[in-house]
């Protein structure tokens, strides 16, 4: 009986390739939200970056949420067998161009199974201020803050 070989599409980092679901999604999201569009061109040949998207949808949270969903669905489609991306915006009561994006990603990989990932992105004007990482029970497990 012939044995089927299953390959996982790795995600490129500057010093290595990642293959686990958690590391692929974490690396992909951090790259998307913290690099400029020129750097994303190195990995994919296409312009997909948060800075590019938010500059196109400045102060339009609905348009920004839709564009970020499209960006992340495109990226996930390149590295995972199957994925579903949902992005909603949450108004910040203080106003002043601030809002949050609630991002929920479900991915399936050939070797690693299926997993869910949740992030809250805090946007101030055209800048990513914070990225909050939650586990599947809704508990905050990591936070990235902009130093700008």
mmCIF file of C-alpha atoms in Angstrom:
data_model
loop_
_atom_site.group_PDB
_atom_site.id
_atom_site.type_symbol
_atom_site.label_atom_id
_atom_site.label_comp_id
_atom_site.label_asym_id
_atom_site.label_seq_id
_atom_site.Cartn_x
_atom_site.Cartn_y
_atom_site.Cartn_z
ATOM 1 C CA UNK A 1 0.000 0.000 0.000
ATOM 2 C CA UNK A 2 1.468 3.362 -1.029
ATOM 3 C CA UNK A 3 1.796 5.955 1.678
ATOM 4 C CA UNK A 4 0.550 9.467 0.892
ATOM 5 C CA UNK A 5 2.992 12.272 1.652
ATOM 6 C CA UNK A 6 1.362 15.373 3.140
ATOM 7 C CA UNK A 7 3.177 18.680 3.012
ATOM 8 C CA UNK A 8 2.507 21.753 5.117
ATOM 9 C CA UNK A 9 3.067 25.128 3.485
ATOM 10 C CA UNK A 10 5.601 26.920 5.700
ATOM 11 C CA UNK A 11 5.458 30.622 6.507
ATOM 12 C CA UNK A 12 8.663 32.576 5.745
ATOM 13 C CA UNK A 13 10.504 34.521 8.425
ATOM 14 C CA UNK A 14 13.795 36.290 7.866
ATOM 15 C CA UNK A 15 15.808 33.630 9.719
ATOM 16 C CA UNK A 16 13.701 30.448 9.409
ATOM 17 C CA UNK A 17 10.449 28.908 8.178
ATOM 18 C CA UNK A 18 7.592 28.268 10.603
ATOM 19 C CA UNK A 19 5.241 25.309 10.194
ATOM 20 C CA UNK A 20 3.023 25.020 13.297
ATOM 21 C CA UNK A 21 -0.435 26.608 13.213
ATOM 22 C CA UNK A 22 0.244 28.952 16.141
ATOM 23 C CA UNK A 23 3.611 30.154 14.858
ATOM 24 C CA UNK A 24 2.368 30.602 11.289
ATOM 25 C CA UNK A 25 -0.679 32.651 12.298
ATOM 26 C CA UNK A 26 1.266 34.693 14.876
ATOM 27 C CA UNK A 27 4.089 35.454 12.431
ATOM 28 C CA UNK A 28 1.676 36.277 9.613
ATOM 29 C CA UNK A 29 -0.387 38.659 11.763
ATOM 30 C CA UNK A 30 2.625 40.397 13.278
ATOM 31 C CA UNK A 31 4.181 40.850 9.828
ATOM 32 C CA UNK A 32 0.907 42.156 8.394
ATOM 33 C CA UNK A 33 0.373 44.687 11.160
ATOM 34 C CA UNK A 34 3.944 45.898 11.675
ATOM 35 C CA UNK A 35 5.646 45.907 8.265
ATOM 36 C CA UNK A 36 5.255 48.307 5.415
ATOM 37 C CA UNK A 37 4.035 47.245 2.015
ATOM 38 C CA UNK A 38 7.534 47.171 0.515
ATOM 39 C CA UNK A 39 8.606 44.450 2.968
ATOM 40 C CA UNK A 40 5.506 42.361 2.299
ATOM 41 C CA UNK A 41 6.407 42.406 -1.396
ATOM 42 C CA UNK A 42 9.578 40.456 -0.592
ATOM 43 C CA UNK A 43 7.575 37.488 0.707
ATOM 44 C CA UNK A 44 4.556 37.397 -1.592
ATOM 45 C CA UNK A 45 5.054 39.641 -4.591
ATOM 46 C CA UNK A 46 1.822 41.484 -3.761
ATOM 47 C CA UNK A 47 1.075 44.537 -1.638
ATOM 48 C CA UNK A 48 -0.720 43.301 1.475
ATOM 49 C CA UNK A 49 -0.015 45.226 4.653
ATOM 50 C CA UNK A 50 -2.023 46.918 7.356
ATOM 51 C CA UNK A 51 -0.271 50.278 6.842
ATOM 52 C CA UNK A 52 -1.217 50.284 3.179
ATOM 53 C CA UNK A 53 -4.832 49.238 3.916
ATOM 54 C CA UNK A 54 -5.431 51.682 6.774
ATOM 55 C CA UNK A 55 -4.041 54.544 4.678
ATOM 56 C CA UNK A 56 -6.626 53.683 2.002
ATOM 57 C CA UNK A 57 -9.492 53.576 4.537
ATOM 58 C CA UNK A 58 -8.410 56.387 6.865
ATOM 59 C CA UNK A 59 -11.214 57.136 9.352
ATOM 60 C CA UNK A 60 -13.593 54.617 7.743
ATOM 61 C CA UNK A 61 -13.853 51.754 10.255
ATOM 62 C CA UNK A 62 -16.379 49.735 8.221
ATOM 63 C CA UNK A 63 -14.247 49.914 5.059
ATOM 64 C CA UNK A 64 -11.094 49.204 7.063
ATOM 65 C CA UNK A 65 -12.641 46.117 8.695
ATOM 66 C CA UNK A 66 -13.728 44.777 5.286
ATOM 67 C CA UNK A 67 -10.325 45.461 3.725
ATOM 68 C CA UNK A 68 -8.433 43.867 6.646
ATOM 69 C CA UNK A 69 -10.702 40.790 6.371
ATOM 70 C CA UNK A 70 -9.932 40.559 2.649
ATOM 71 C CA UNK A 71 -6.180 41.020 3.267
ATOM 72 C CA UNK A 72 -6.035 38.361 5.977
ATOM 73 C CA UNK A 73 -8.225 35.923 4.011
ATOM 74 C CA UNK A 74 -5.830 36.315 1.066
ATOM 75 C CA UNK A 75 -2.784 35.729 3.277
ATOM 76 C CA UNK A 76 -4.359 32.737 5.023
ATOM 77 C CA UNK A 77 -5.287 31.271 1.644
ATOM 78 C CA UNK A 78 -1.615 31.179 0.713
ATOM 79 C CA UNK A 79 -0.431 29.287 3.793
ATOM 80 C CA UNK A 80 -3.359 27.147 4.999
ATOM 81 C CA UNK A 81 -5.461 24.419 3.431
ATOM 82 C CA UNK A 82 -8.674 26.115 4.586
ATOM 83 C CA UNK A 83 -9.426 29.317 6.504
ATOM 84 C CA UNK A 84 -12.219 31.601 7.629
ATOM 85 C CA UNK A 85 -11.551 35.213 8.641
ATOM 86 C CA UNK A 86 -14.043 37.495 10.407
ATOM 87 C CA UNK A 87 -13.302 41.136 11.222
ATOM 88 C CA UNK A 88 -15.636 43.544 13.026
ATOM 89 C CA UNK A 89 -14.967 47.078 14.183
ATOM 90 C CA UNK A 90 -15.730 48.395 17.664
ATOM 91 C CA UNK A 91 -16.102 52.143 18.205
ATOM 92 C CA UNK A 92 -13.880 53.649 20.886
ATOM 93 C CA UNK A 93 -16.099 55.848 23.078
ATOM 94 C CA UNK A 94 -13.389 58.510 23.285
ATOM 95 C CA UNK A 95 -13.649 59.152 19.516
ATOM 96 C CA UNK A 96 -10.744 61.085 17.976
ATOM 97 C CA UNK A 97 -10.286 58.578 15.146
ATOM 98 C CA UNK A 98 -9.842 55.634 17.511
ATOM 99 C CA UNK A 99 -11.481 52.258 16.997
ATOM 100 C CA UNK A 100 -10.748 48.568 17.488
ATOM 101 C CA UNK A 101 -10.847 45.675 15.060
ATOM 102 C CA UNK A 102 -11.995 42.333 16.458
ATOM 103 C CA UNK A 103 -10.292 39.632 14.361
ATOM 104 C CA UNK A 104 -11.251 35.968 14.497
ATOM 105 C CA UNK A 105 -9.398 33.485 12.329
ATOM 106 C CA UNK A 106 -10.029 29.772 11.963
ATOM 107 C CA UNK A 107 -7.413 27.851 9.970
ATOM 108 C CA UNK A 108 -6.970 24.247 8.925
ATOM 109 C CA UNK A 109 -3.608 22.828 7.927
ATOM 110 C CA UNK A 110 -2.864 19.493 6.305
ATOM 111 C CA UNK A 111 -0.691 18.175 9.135
ATOM 112 C CA UNK A 112 -1.674 20.241 12.163
ATOM 113 C CA UNK A 113 -5.456 20.078 12.229
ATOM 114 C CA UNK A 114 -7.755 23.053 12.890
ATOM 115 C CA UNK A 115 -7.354 25.978 15.296
ATOM 116 C CA UNK A 116 -8.949 29.349 16.164
ATOM 117 C CA UNK A 117 -7.097 32.606 16.809
ATOM 118 C CA UNK A 118 -8.470 35.864 18.240
ATOM 119 C CA UNK A 119 -6.917 39.327 18.220
ATOM 120 C CA UNK A 120 -8.121 42.824 19.069
ATOM 121 C CA UNK A 121 -6.329 45.570 17.143
ATOM 122 C CA UNK A 122 -6.474 49.065 18.630
ATOM 123 C CA UNK A 123 -6.211 51.773 15.973
ATOM 124 C CA UNK A 124 -5.511 55.449 16.597
ATOM 125 C CA UNK A 125 -5.911 57.475 13.401
ATOM 126 C CA UNK A 126 -3.749 55.682 10.835
ATOM 127 C CA UNK A 127 -1.555 53.919 13.389
ATOM 128 C CA UNK A 128 -1.650 50.526 15.061
ATOM 129 C CA UNK A 129 -1.463 51.315 18.786
ATOM 130 C CA UNK A 130 -1.870 47.848 20.374
ATOM 131 C CA UNK A 131 -2.482 44.232 19.424
ATOM 132 C CA UNK A 132 -4.105 42.025 22.050
ATOM 133 C CA UNK A 133 -3.955 38.232 21.740
ATOM 134 C CA UNK A 134 -6.673 36.103 23.364
ATOM 135 C CA UNK A 135 -6.945 32.356 23.885
ATOM 136 C CA UNK A 136 -10.066 30.435 22.841
ATOM 137 C CA UNK A 137 -11.674 31.110 26.241
ATOM 138 C CA UNK A 138 -11.339 34.890 25.779
ATOM 139 C CA UNK A 139 -8.462 35.339 28.243
ATOM 140 C CA UNK A 140 -5.788 37.909 27.301
ATOM 141 C CA UNK A 141 -2.503 36.031 26.841
ATOM 142 C CA UNK A 142 -0.224 38.555 25.084
ATOM 143 C CA UNK A 143 -0.040 42.229 24.177
ATOM 144 C CA UNK A 144 2.043 44.137 21.637
ATOM 145 C CA UNK A 145 2.313 47.939 22.004
ATOM 146 C CA UNK A 146 3.560 50.454 19.512
ATOM 147 C CA UNK A 147 6.560 52.438 20.754
ATOM 148 C CA UNK A 148 5.761 55.399 18.487
#
